[in-house]
């Protein structure tokens, strides 16, 4: 089973709010998830990024692949910490 770390969109029209989730690669974007590991709000000023880095590192160690966007969020979160 291919596992991805990706964004699941929530929020209202033109007011997106994302959750960083662990999900099966075959599942739909907002479909069934395995675990929620963070949140991201691009609309707020400054942008809100909250990630559980311990869980993310554990999932990556076990073979989960982050998407390009999530990789950038992880990189930004590490720089801020």
Coordinates of N, CA, C and O in Angstrom, one line a residue:
X1 N 0.8 -1.2 0.0 CA 0.0 0.0 0.0 C 0.9 1.2 0.0 O 1.8 1.4 0.8
X2 N 0.7 2.1 -1.0 CA 1.4 3.4 -1.0 C 0.7 4.4 -0.1 O -0.4 4.7 -0.3
X3 N 1.5 5.0 0.8 CA 1.0 6.0 1.7 C 1.6 7.3 1.4 O 2.8 7.5 1.1
X4 N 0.7 8.4 1.4 CA 1.2 9.7 1.1 C 0.9 10.6 2.3 O -0.1 10.4 3.0
X5 N 1.7 11.6 2.4 CA 1.4 12.7 3.3 C 1.0 13.9 2.4 O 1.8 14.4 1.6
X6 N -0.3 14.3 2.6 CA -0.8 15.3 1.7 C -1.8 16.2 2.4 O -2.1 16.0 3.5
X7 N -2.3 17.2 1.6 CA -3.3 18.1 2.1 C -4.7 17.6 1.8 O -5.0 17.1 0.8
X8 N -5.6 17.8 2.8 CA -7.0 17.6 2.7 C -7.7 19.0 2.8 O -7.5 19.7 3.8
X9 N -8.5 19.4 1.8 CA -9.0 20.8 1.9 C -10.3 20.8 2.7 O -11.2 19.9 2.6
X10 N -10.4 21.8 3.5 CA -11.6 22.1 4.3 C -11.9 23.6 4.2 O -11.1 24.3 3.6
X11 N -12.9 24.0 4.9 CA -13.2 25.5 4.9 C -14.2 25.8 3.8 O -14.8 24.9 3.2
X12 N -14.5 27.1 3.7 CA -15.6 27.5 2.8 C -15.0 27.9 1.4 O -13.8 27.9 1.2
X13 N -15.9 28.2 0.5 CA -15.6 28.6 -0.8 C -14.7 29.9 -0.7 O -15.1 30.8 0.0
X14 N -13.6 29.9 -1.4 CA -12.6 31.0 -1.5 C -12.0 31.3 -0.1 O -11.5 32.4 0.1
X15 N -12.1 30.4 0.8 CA -11.5 30.5 2.2 C -11.0 29.1 2.6 O -11.5 28.5 3.5
X16 N -9.9 28.7 1.9 CA -9.5 27.3 2.1 C -8.8 27.2 3.5 O -8.2 28.1 4.0
X17 N -8.8 26.0 4.0 CA -8.2 25.6 5.2 C -7.8 24.2 5.0 O -8.6 23.4 4.6
X18 N -6.5 23.8 5.2 CA -6.0 22.5 4.9 C -5.6 21.8 6.2 O -5.1 22.3 7.1
X19 N -5.8 20.5 6.1 CA -5.2 19.6 7.1 C -4.2 18.7 6.5 O -4.4 18.2 5.4
X20 N -3.1 18.5 7.1 CA -2.0 17.7 6.6 C -2.3 16.3 7.2 O -2.4 16.1 8.4
X21 N -2.5 15.4 6.2 CA -3.0 14.0 6.6 C -2.1 12.9 6.0 O -1.4 13.1 5.0
X22 N -2.2 11.8 6.6 CA -1.6 10.6 6.1 C -2.8 9.8 5.5 O -3.8 9.5 6.1
X23 N -2.6 9.4 4.2 CA -3.7 8.8 3.5 C -3.1 7.8 2.5 O -2.0 7.9 2.0
X24 N -3.9 6.8 2.1 CA -3.6 5.9 1.1 C -3.6 6.7 -0.2 O -4.4 7.5 -0.5
X25 N -2.6 6.4 -1.1 CA -2.5 7.2 -2.3 C -3.7 7.1 -3.2 O -3.9 7.9 -4.0
X26 N -4.4 6.0 -3.1 CA -5.6 5.7 -4.0 C -6.8 6.4 -3.5 O -7.8 6.5 -4.2
X27 N -6.8 6.9 -2.2 CA -8.0 7.5 -1.7 C -8.2 8.9 -2.3 O -7.3 9.6 -2.6
X28 N -9.5 9.4 -2.3 CA -9.7 10.7 -2.8 C -9.1 11.8 -1.9 O -8.8 11.5 -0.8
X29 N -9.0 13.0 -2.4 CA -8.3 14.1 -1.7 C -8.9 14.3 -0.3 O -8.2 14.4 0.7
X30 N -10.2 14.4 -0.2 CA -10.9 14.6 1.1 C -11.5 13.4 1.6 O -12.4 13.4 2.5
X31 N -11.1 12.2 1.1 CA -11.7 11.0 1.5 C -11.1 10.4 2.8 O -10.6 11.2 3.7
X32 N -11.0 9.1 2.9 CA -10.6 8.4 4.1 C -9.1 8.7 4.4 O -8.3 8.5 3.5
X33 N -8.9 9.0 5.6 CA -7.5 9.3 6.0 C -7.1 8.3 7.1 O -7.9 7.6 7.7
X34 N -5.7 8.1 7.3 CA -5.2 7.3 8.3 C -5.0 8.0 9.6 O -5.3 7.6 10.7
X35 N -4.4 9.2 9.4 CA -4.1 10.1 10.6 C -3.9 11.5 10.2 O -3.4 11.8 9.1
X36 N -4.3 12.4 11.0 CA -4.1 13.9 10.8 C -2.8 14.3 11.6 O -2.7 14.0 12.8
X37 N -1.9 14.9 10.9 CA -0.6 15.3 11.5 C -0.3 16.8 11.5 O 0.8 17.2 11.9
X38 N -1.3 17.6 11.0 CA -1.0 19.0 11.0 C -2.1 19.8 10.4 O -3.1 19.2 9.9
X39 N -2.0 21.1 10.5 CA -2.9 22.1 9.9 C -2.2 23.2 9.2 O -1.1 23.6 9.6
X40 N -2.8 23.8 8.1 CA -2.3 24.8 7.4 C -3.3 25.8 6.9 O -4.3 25.3 6.3
X41 N -3.2 27.1 7.2 CA -4.2 28.1 6.8 C -3.4 29.1 6.0 O -2.7 30.0 6.5
X42 N -3.5 29.1 4.6 CA -2.8 30.0 3.8 C -3.4 31.4 3.7 O -2.8 32.4 3.3
X43 N -4.7 31.6 4.2 CA -5.4 32.8 4.1 C -5.0 33.8 5.2 O -5.0 35.0 5.1
X44 N -4.7 33.3 6.4 CA -4.4 34.1 7.6 C -3.1 34.9 7.3 O -2.3 34.5 6.5
X45 N -3.0 35.9 8.1 CA -1.7 36.7 8.0 C -1.1 36.9 9.3 O -1.7 37.5 10.2
X46 N 0.0 36.3 9.6 CA 0.9 35.4 8.7 C 0.2 34.0 8.6 O -0.6 33.6 9.4
X47 N 0.7 33.3 7.6 CA 0.2 32.0 7.3 C 0.4 31.1 8.5 O 1.5 31.1 9.1
X48 N -0.6 30.3 8.8 CA -0.6 29.4 10.0 C -0.2 28.0 9.5 O -0.8 27.4 8.7
X49 N 1.0 27.6 10.1 CA 1.4 26.2 9.9 C 1.7 25.5 11.2 O 2.5 26.0 12.0
X50 N 1.0 24.4 11.5 CA 1.2 23.7 12.7 C 1.3 22.2 12.3 O 0.4 21.6 11.8
X51 N 2.5 21.7 12.5 CA 2.8 20.3 12.1 C 3.3 19.5 13.3 O 4.1 20.0 14.1
X52 N 2.9 18.2 13.4 CA 3.5 17.3 14.4 C 4.7 16.7 13.8 O 4.6 15.6 13.1
X53 N 5.9 17.3 14.0 CA 7.1 16.8 13.3 C 7.5 15.4 13.7 O 8.0 14.6 12.9
X54 N 7.2 15.0 14.9 CA 7.6 13.6 15.4 C 6.8 12.6 14.6 O 7.4 11.6 14.1
X55 N 5.5 12.8 14.4 CA 4.7 11.9 13.7 C 5.1 11.9 12.2 O 5.1 10.8 11.6
X56 N 5.3 13.0 11.7 CA 5.7 13.1 10.3 C 7.0 12.4 10.0 O 7.1 11.6 9.1
X57 N 8.0 12.6 10.9 CA 9.3 11.9 10.7 C 9.1 10.4 10.8 O 9.7 9.6 10.1
X58 N 8.2 10.0 11.8 CA 8.0 8.5 11.9 C 7.4 7.9 10.7 O 7.7 6.9 10.2
X59 N 6.4 8.6 10.1 CA 5.7 8.1 8.9 C 6.7 8.1 7.7 O 6.7 7.2 6.9
X60 N 7.5 9.1 7.6 CA 8.5 9.2 6.5 C 9.5 8.0 6.6 O 9.9 7.4 5.7
X61 N 9.9 7.8 7.9 CA 10.8 6.7 8.2 C 10.2 5.3 7.8 O 10.9 4.4 7.3
X62 N 8.9 5.2 7.9 CA 8.2 4.0 7.5 C 7.8 3.9 6.1 O 7.1 3.0 5.7
X63 N 8.2 4.9 5.3 CA 8.0 4.8 3.8 C 6.9 5.8 3.2 O 6.6 5.7 2.0
X64 N 6.3 6.6 4.0 CA 5.3 7.5 3.5 C 6.0 8.6 2.6 O 7.1 9.1 3.0
X65 N 5.4 9.0 1.5 CA 6.0 10.0 0.6 C 5.2 11.3 0.7 O 4.0 11.3 0.4
X66 N 5.8 12.4 1.1 CA 5.1 13.7 1.1 C 5.0 14.2 -0.3 O 5.8 14.0 -1.1
X67 N 3.9 14.9 -0.5 CA 3.7 15.6 -1.8 C 4.6 16.8 -1.9 O 5.2 17.2 -0.9
X68 N 4.7 17.4 -3.0 CA 5.6 18.6 -3.2 C 5.2 19.7 -2.2 O 6.1 20.3 -1.6
X69 N 3.9 20.0 -2.2 CA 3.4 21.1 -1.3 C 3.7 20.8 0.2 O 4.2 21.7 0.9
X70 N 3.5 19.6 0.6 CA 3.7 19.2 2.0 C 5.2 19.2 2.3 O 5.6 19.6 3.4
X71 N 6.0 18.9 1.3 CA 7.5 18.9 1.5 C 7.9 20.4 1.8 O 8.8 20.6 2.7
X72 N 7.4 21.3 1.0 CA 7.7 22.7 1.3 C 7.2 23.2 2.6 O 7.9 24.0 3.3
X73 N 6.0 22.8 3.1 CA 5.5 23.1 4.4 C 6.4 22.6 5.5 O 6.7 23.2 6.5
X74 N 6.9 21.3 5.3 CA 7.8 20.7 6.3 C 9.1 21.5 6.4 O 9.6 21.8 7.5
X75 N 9.6 21.9 5.2 CA 10.8 22.6 5.2 C 10.6 24.0 5.9 O 11.5 24.4 6.7
X76 N 9.5 24.7 5.6 CA 9.3 26.0 6.3 C 9.1 25.8 7.8 O 9.6 26.7 8.5
X77 N 8.4 24.8 8.2 CA 8.2 24.5 9.6 C 9.5 24.3 10.3 O 9.8 24.7 11.5
X78 N 10.4 23.5 9.7 CA 11.7 23.3 10.3 C 12.6 24.5 10.4 O 13.3 24.7 11.4
X79 N 12.5 25.4 9.4 CA 13.2 26.7 9.4 C 12.7 27.6 10.5 O 13.5 28.3 11.2
X80 N 11.4 27.6 10.8 CA 10.8 28.5 11.8 C 11.1 28.0 13.2 O 11.2 28.8 14.1
X81 N 11.3 26.7 13.4 CA 11.6 26.1 14.7 C 13.0 26.4 15.2 O 13.9 26.8 14.6

